[in-house]
GROMACS .gro file of C-alpha atoms in nm:
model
  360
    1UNK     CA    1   2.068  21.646  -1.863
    2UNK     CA    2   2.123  21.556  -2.244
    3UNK     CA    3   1.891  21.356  -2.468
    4UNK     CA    4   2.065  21.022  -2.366
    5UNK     CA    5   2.040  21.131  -2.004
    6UNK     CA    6   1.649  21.137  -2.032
    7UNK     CA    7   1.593  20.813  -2.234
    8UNK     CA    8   1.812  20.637  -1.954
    9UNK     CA    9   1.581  20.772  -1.688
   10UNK     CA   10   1.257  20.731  -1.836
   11UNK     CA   11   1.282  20.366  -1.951
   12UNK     CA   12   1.471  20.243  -1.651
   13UNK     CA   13   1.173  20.411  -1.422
   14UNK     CA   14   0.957  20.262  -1.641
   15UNK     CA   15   1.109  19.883  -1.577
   16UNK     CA   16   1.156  19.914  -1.203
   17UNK     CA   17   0.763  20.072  -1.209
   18UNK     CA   18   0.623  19.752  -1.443
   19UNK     CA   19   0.347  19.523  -1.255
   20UNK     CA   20   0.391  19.235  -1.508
   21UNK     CA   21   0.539  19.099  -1.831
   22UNK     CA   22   0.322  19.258  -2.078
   23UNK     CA   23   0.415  19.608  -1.926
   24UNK     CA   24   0.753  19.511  -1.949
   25UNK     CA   25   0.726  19.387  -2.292
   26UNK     CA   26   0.570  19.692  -2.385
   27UNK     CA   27   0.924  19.939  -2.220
   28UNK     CA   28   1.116  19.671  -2.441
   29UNK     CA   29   0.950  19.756  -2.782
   30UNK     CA   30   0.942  20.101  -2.718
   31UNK     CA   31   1.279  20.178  -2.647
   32UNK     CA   32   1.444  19.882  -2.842
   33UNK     CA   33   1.234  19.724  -3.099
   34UNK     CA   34   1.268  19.837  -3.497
   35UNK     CA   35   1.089  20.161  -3.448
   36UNK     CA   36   1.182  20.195  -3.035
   37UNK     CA   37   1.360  20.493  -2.944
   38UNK     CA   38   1.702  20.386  -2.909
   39UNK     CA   39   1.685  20.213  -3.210
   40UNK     CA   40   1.570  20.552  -3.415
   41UNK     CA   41   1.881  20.719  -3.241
   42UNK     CA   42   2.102  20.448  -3.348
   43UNK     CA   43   2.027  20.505  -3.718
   44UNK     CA   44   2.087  20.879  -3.662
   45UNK     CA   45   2.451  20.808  -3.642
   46UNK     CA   46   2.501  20.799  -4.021
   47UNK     CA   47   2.466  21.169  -4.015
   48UNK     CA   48   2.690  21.300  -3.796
   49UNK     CA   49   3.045  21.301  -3.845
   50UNK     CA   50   3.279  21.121  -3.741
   51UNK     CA   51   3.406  21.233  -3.453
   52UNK     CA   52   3.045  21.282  -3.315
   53UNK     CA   53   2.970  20.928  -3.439
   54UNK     CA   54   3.212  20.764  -3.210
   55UNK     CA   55   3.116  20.974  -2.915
   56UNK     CA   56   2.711  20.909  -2.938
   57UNK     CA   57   2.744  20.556  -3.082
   58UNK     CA   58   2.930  20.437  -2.772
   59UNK     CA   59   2.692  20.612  -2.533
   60UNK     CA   60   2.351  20.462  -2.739
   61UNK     CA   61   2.514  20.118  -2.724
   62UNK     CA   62   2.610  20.137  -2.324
   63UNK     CA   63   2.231  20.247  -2.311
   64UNK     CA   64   2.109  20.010  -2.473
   65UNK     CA   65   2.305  19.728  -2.234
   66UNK     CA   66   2.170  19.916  -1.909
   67UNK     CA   67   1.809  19.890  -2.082
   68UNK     CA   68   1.865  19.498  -2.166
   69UNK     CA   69   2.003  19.418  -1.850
   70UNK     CA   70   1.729  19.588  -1.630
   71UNK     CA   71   1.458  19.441  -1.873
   72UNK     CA   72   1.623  19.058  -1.806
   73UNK     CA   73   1.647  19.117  -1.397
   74UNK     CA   74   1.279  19.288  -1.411
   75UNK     CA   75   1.164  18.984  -1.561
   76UNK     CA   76   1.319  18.728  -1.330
   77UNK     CA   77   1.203  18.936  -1.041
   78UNK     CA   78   0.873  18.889  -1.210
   79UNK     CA   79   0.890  18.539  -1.253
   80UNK     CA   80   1.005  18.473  -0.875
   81UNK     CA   81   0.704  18.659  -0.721
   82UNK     CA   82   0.487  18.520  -0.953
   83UNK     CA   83   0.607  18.167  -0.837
   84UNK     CA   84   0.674  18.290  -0.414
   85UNK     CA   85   0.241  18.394  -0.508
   86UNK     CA   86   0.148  18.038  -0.674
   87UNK     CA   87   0.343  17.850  -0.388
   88UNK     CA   88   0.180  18.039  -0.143
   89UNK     CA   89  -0.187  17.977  -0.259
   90UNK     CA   90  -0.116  17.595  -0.363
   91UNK     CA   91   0.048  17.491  -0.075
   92UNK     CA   92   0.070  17.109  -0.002
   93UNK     CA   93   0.077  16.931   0.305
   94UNK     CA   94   0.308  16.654   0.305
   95UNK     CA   95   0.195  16.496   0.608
   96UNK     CA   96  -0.156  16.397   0.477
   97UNK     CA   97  -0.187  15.997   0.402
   98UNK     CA   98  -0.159  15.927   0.008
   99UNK     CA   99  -0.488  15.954  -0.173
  100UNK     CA  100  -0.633  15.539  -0.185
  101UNK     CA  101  -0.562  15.393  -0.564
  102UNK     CA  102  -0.771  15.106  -0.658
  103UNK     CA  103  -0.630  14.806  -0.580
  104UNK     CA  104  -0.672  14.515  -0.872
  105UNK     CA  105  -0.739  14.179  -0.805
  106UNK     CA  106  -0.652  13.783  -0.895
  107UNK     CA  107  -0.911  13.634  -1.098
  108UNK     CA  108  -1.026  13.300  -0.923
  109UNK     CA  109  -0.864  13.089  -1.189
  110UNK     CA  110  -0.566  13.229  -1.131
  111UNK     CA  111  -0.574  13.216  -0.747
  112UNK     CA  112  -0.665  12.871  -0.780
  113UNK     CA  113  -0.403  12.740  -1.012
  114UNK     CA  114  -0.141  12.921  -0.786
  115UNK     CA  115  -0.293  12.748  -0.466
  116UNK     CA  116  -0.254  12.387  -0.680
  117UNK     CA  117   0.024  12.453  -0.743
  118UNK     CA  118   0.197  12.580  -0.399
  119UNK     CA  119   0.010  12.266  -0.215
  120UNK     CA  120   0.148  11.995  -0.524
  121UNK     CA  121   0.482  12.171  -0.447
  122UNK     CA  122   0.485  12.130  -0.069
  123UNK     CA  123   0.454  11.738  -0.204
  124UNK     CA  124   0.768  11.782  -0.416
  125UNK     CA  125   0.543  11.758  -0.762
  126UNK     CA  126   0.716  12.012  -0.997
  127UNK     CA  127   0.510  12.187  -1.255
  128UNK     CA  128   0.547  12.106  -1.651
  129UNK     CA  129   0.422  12.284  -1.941
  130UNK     CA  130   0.356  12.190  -2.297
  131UNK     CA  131   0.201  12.321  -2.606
  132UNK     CA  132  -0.183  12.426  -2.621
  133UNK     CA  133  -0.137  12.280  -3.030
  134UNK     CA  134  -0.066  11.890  -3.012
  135UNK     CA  135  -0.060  11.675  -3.195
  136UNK     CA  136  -0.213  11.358  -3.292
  137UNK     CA  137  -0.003  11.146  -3.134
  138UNK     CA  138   0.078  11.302  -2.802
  139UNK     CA  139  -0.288  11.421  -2.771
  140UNK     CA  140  -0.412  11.040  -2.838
  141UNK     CA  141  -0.203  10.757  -2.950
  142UNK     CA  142   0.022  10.780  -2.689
  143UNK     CA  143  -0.222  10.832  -2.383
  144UNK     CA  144  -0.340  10.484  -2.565
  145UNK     CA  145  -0.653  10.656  -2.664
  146UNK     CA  146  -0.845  10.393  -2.949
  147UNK     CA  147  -0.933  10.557  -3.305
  148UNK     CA  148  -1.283  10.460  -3.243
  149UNK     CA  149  -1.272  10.688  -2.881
  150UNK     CA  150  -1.521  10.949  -2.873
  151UNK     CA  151  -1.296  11.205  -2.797
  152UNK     CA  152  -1.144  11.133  -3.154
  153UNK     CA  153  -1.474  11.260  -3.314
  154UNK     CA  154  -1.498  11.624  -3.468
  155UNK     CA  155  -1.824  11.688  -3.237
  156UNK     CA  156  -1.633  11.661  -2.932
  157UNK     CA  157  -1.275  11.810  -3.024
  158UNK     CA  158  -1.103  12.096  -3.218
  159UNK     CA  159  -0.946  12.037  -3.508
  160UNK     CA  160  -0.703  12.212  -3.707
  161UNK     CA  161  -0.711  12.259  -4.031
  162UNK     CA  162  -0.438  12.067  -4.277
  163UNK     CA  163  -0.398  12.104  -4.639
  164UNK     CA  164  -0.582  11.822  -4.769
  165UNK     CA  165  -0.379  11.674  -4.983
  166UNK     CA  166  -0.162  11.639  -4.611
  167UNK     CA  167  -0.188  11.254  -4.535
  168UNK     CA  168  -0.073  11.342  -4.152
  169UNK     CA  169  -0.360  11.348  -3.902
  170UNK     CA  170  -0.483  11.696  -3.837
  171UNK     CA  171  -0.317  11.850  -3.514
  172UNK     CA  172  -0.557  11.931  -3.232
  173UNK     CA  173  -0.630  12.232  -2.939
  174UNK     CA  174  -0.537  12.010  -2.672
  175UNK     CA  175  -0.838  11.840  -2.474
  176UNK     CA  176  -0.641  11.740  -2.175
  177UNK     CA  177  -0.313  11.852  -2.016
  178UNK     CA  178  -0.204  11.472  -2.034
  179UNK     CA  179   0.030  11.557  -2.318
  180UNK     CA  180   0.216  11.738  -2.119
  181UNK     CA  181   0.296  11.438  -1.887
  182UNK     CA  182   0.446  11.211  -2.211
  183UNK     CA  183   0.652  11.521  -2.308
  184UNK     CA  184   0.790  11.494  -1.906
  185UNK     CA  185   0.836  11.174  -1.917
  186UNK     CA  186   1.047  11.211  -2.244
  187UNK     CA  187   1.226  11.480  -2.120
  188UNK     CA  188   1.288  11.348  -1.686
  189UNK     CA  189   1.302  10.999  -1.717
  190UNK     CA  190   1.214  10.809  -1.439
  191UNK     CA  191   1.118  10.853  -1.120
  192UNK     CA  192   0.942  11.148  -1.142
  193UNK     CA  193   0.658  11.411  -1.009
  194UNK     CA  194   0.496  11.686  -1.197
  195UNK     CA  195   0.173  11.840  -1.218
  196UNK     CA  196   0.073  12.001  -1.569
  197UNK     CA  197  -0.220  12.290  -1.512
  198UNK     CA  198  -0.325  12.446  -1.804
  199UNK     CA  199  -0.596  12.537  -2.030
  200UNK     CA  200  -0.771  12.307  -2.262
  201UNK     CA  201  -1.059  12.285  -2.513
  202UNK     CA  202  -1.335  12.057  -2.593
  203UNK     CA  203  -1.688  12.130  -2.773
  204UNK     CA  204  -1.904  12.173  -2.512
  205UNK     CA  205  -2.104  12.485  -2.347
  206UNK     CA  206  -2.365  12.519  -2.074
  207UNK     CA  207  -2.406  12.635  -1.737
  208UNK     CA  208  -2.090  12.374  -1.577
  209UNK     CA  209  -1.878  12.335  -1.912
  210UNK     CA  210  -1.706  12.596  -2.155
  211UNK     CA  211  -1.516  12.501  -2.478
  212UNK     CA  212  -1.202  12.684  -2.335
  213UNK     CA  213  -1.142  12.561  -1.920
  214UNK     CA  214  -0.880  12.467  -1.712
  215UNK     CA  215  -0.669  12.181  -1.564
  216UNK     CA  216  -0.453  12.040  -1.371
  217UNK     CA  217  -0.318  11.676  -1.394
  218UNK     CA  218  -0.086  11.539  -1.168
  219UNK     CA  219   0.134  11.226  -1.188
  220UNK     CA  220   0.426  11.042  -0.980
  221UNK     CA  221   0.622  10.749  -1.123
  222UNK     CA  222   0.836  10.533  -0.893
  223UNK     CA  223   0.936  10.145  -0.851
  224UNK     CA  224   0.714  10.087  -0.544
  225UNK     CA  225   0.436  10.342  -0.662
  226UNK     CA  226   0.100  10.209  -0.553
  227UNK     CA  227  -0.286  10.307  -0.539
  228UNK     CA  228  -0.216  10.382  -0.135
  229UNK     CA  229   0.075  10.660  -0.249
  230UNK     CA  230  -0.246  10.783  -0.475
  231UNK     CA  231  -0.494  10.789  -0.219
  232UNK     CA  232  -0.236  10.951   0.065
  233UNK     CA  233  -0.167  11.226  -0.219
  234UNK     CA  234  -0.527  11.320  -0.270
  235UNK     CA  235  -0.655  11.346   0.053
  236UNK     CA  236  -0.358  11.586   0.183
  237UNK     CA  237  -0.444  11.792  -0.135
  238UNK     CA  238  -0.825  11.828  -0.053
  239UNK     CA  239  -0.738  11.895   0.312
  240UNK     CA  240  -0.537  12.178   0.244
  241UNK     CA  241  -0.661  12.325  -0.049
  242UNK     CA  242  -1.051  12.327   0.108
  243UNK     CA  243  -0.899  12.415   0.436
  244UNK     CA  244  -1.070  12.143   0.562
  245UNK     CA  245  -0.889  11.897   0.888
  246UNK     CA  246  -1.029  11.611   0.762
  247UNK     CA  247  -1.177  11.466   0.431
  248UNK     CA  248  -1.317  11.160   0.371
  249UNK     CA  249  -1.299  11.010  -0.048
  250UNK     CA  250  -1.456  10.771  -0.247
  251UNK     CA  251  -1.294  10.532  -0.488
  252UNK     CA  252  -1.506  10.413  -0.771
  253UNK     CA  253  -1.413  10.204  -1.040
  254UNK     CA  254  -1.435  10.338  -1.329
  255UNK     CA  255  -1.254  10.343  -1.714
  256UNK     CA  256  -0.973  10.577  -1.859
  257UNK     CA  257  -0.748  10.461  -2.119
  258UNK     CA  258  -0.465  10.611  -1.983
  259UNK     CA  259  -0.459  10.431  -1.670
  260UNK     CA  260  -0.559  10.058  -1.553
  261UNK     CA  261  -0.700  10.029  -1.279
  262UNK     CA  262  -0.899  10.375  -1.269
  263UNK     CA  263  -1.116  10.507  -1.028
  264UNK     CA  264  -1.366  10.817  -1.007
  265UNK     CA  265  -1.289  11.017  -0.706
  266UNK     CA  266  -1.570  11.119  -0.514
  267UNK     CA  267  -1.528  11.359  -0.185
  268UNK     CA  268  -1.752  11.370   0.113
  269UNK     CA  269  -1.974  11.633   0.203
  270UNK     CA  270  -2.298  11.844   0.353
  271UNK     CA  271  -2.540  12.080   0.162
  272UNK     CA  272  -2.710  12.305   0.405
  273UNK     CA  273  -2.943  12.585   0.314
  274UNK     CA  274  -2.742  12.535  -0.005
  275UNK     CA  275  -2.428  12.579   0.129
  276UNK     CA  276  -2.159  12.309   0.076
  277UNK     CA  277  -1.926  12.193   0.314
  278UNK     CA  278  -1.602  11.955   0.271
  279UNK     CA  279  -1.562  11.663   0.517
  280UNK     CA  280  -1.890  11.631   0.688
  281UNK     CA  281  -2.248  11.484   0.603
  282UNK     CA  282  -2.391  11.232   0.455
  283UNK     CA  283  -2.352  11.322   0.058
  284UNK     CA  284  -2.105  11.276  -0.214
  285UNK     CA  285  -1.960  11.490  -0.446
  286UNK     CA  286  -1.733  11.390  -0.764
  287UNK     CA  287  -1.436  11.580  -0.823
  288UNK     CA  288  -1.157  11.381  -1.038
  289UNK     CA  289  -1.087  11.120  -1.185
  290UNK     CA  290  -0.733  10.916  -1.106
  291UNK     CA  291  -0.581  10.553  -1.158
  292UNK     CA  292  -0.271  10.384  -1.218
  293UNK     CA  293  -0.064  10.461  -1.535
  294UNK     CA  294  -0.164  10.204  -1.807
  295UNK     CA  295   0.177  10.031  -1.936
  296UNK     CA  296   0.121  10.125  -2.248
  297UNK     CA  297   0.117  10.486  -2.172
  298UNK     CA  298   0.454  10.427  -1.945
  299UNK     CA  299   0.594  10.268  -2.261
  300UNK     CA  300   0.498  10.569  -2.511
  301UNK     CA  301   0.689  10.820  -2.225
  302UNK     CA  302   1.013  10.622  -2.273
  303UNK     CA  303   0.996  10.432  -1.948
  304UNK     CA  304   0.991  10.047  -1.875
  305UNK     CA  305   0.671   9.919  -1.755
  306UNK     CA  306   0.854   9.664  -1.679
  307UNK     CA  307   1.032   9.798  -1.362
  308UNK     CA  308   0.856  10.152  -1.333
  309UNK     CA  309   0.506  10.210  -1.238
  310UNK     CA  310   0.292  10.522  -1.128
  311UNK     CA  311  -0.034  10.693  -1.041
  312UNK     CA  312  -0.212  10.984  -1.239
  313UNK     CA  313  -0.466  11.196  -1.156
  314UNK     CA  314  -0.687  11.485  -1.278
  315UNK     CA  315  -0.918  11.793  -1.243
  316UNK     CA  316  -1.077  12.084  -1.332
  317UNK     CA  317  -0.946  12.402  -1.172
  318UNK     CA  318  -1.265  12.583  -1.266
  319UNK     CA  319  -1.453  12.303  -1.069
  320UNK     CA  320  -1.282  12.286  -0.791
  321UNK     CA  321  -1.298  12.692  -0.766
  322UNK     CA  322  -1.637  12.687  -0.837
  323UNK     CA  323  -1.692  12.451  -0.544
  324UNK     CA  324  -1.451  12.622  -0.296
  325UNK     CA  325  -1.578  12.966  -0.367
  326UNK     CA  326  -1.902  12.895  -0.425
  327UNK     CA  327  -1.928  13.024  -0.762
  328UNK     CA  328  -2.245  12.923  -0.901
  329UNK     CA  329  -2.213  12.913  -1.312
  330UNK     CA  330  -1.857  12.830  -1.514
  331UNK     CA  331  -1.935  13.061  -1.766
  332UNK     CA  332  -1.933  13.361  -1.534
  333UNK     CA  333  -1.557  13.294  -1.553
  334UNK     CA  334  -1.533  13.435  -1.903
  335UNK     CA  335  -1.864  13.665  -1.955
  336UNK     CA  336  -1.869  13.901  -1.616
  337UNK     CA  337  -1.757  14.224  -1.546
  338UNK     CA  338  -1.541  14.423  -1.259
  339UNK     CA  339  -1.830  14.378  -1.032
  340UNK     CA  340  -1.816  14.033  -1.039
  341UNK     CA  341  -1.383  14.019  -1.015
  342UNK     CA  342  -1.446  14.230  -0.750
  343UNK     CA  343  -1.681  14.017  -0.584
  344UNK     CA  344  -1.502  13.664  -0.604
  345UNK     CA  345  -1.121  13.838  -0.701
  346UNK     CA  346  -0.803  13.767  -0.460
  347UNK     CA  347  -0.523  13.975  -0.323
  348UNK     CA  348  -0.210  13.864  -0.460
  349UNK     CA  349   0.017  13.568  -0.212
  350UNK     CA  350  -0.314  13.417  -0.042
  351UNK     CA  351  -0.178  13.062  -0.077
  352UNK     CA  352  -0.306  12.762   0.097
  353UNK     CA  353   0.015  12.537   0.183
  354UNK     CA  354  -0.021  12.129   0.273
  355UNK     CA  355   0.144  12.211   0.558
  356UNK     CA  356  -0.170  12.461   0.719
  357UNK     CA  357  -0.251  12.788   0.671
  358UNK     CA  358  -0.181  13.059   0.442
  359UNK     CA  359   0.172  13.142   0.293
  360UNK     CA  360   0.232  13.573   0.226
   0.00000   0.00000   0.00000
């Protein structure tokens, strides 16, 4: 057995005897690295002659393509049992049920604006949106809103701020989701139904009001439109959206300047052990105001008071939740954590309808 002979056998022993990469690493750099074996022999060849250098140089570079080759399949037979050895001590069984994931929730502002929404709908009222910046004029003048109106005053609404050599009245965060209704008249004409829910600001804050809340103001404008369309419309909305057979409401006269006649709504009900309840008992409970649509207000729209009248009506969403739910203080709306979301939070599609029930 020559020289070449030997090197062949040891180093190809040596790779079918290696336990893991690092041995195998280690047979690499001794027989082929810069100062391996092989590589010494290779360098050798400058000193023979040439006869001897073709003879040897072809041997030492079949050698060294053996060695490569069994290094490469050594160390993807390593590989594989190192992977057959991982799979068989991390093993999964598929058939197990998925690990639970926390499931999030609706906030109740949310639920309840969808829940408005899907009942108004069931009545054929479509929902409009508008701008939480308004103006002057759609915020006031045309809801026929006086100068000398409180709600004109900077202690009770937001103004923003207008360069002051700006003659223009200051535009406003809007204190009332009214706007929106001028803007759908504009836009639909007449006869029409919408509802316009939406936030809204005013400078206030305690225990039942926030600067920043919620509403939802509903109006329908026909050529026969009457208080009795109003009244019918209201009381299939309470029914359904405090799940409730029957409700019983109070109409009292009252003052908005965007309608004529306007009433205060007041609803029926119980308080037992603290507990309300919707339809029953001997108590009275305010929840929105309402009234016809003042002419003037028709007029500002683009519609003819002339042969076009309507009703209007709104509320507060947080209200109403806070009733429903029994949530006792408006600011926990905006100031409570998960504990509280998960407390009073909804799963997604629980939707009273007007027709009964709960829509999925």
């Amino acid at each position: 057995m020559n020289a070449l002979d030997e090197l062949k056998a040891k180093y190809l022993g040596g790779i079918a005897q290696a336990g893991d990469e690092a041995a195998l690493e280690e047979l690499r750099l001794a027989a082929l690295g810069k100062k391996g074996e092989i590589s010494l022999k290779m360098r050798e060849l400058g000193q023979m002659s040439a006869e001897e250098r073709q003879t040897t140089g072809a041997a030492l570079n079949v050698l060294k393509s053996e060695i490569d080759a069994a290094l490469r399949a050594k160390k993807a037979a390593l590989a594989d049992a190192a992977l057959d050895a991982r799979l068989a001590a991390e093993w999964l069984d598929v058939t197990l049920p998925g690990r639970p994931r926390p499931a999030g929730t609706i906030h109740p502002v949310s639920q309840v604006m969808d829940e408005v929404t899907a009942i108004f709908a069931d009545m054929g009222f479509d929902v409009a949106e508008g701008p939480q910046i308004e103006s002057d004029w759609y915020n006031f003048d045309a809801l026929n809103i006086p100068p000398e109106h409180p709600a004109r005053q900077e202690f009770d609404t937001f103004f923003m701020a207008r360069d002051p050599a700006d003659p223009r009245p200051p535009h406003v965060l809007r204190t009332h989701t009214s706007p929106v209704q001028i803007r759908a008249m504009e836009a639909k004409g007449a006869p029409i139904r919408v509802i316009a829910p939406g936030r809204v600001y005013r400078m206030d804050m305690d225990q039942t009001h926030a600067p920043m809340f919620h509403q939802v103001e509903g109006m329908a404008i026909g050529r026969d439109i009457s208080m009795a369309n109003l009244k019918w419309t209201l009381e299939e909305f309470c029914k359904a959206f405090f799940e409730v057979p029957n409700v019983e409401l109070r109409f009292r006269a009252s003052h908005f300047p965007f309608t004529e006649p306007s009433a205060e709504v007041d609803i029926r009900c119980s308080w037992e052990g603290g507990q309300l309840k919707i339809g029953e008992g001997d108590s009275w409970l305010e929840i929105l105001g309402s009234g016809m649509m003042q002419p003037k207000v028709l007029a500002a729209g683009g519609i003819d008071p002339n042969e076009w009248q309507g009703f209007a009506f709104g509320m507060g969403i947080d209200r109403i939740a806070m009733l429903k739910y029994g949530i006792p203080d408006l600011r926990a709306f905006f100031e409570s954590d998960l504990r509280w979301l998960k407390h009073y939070g909804f799963a997604p599609l629980d939707l009273p309808t007007v027709f009964g029930g709960l829509s999925k």
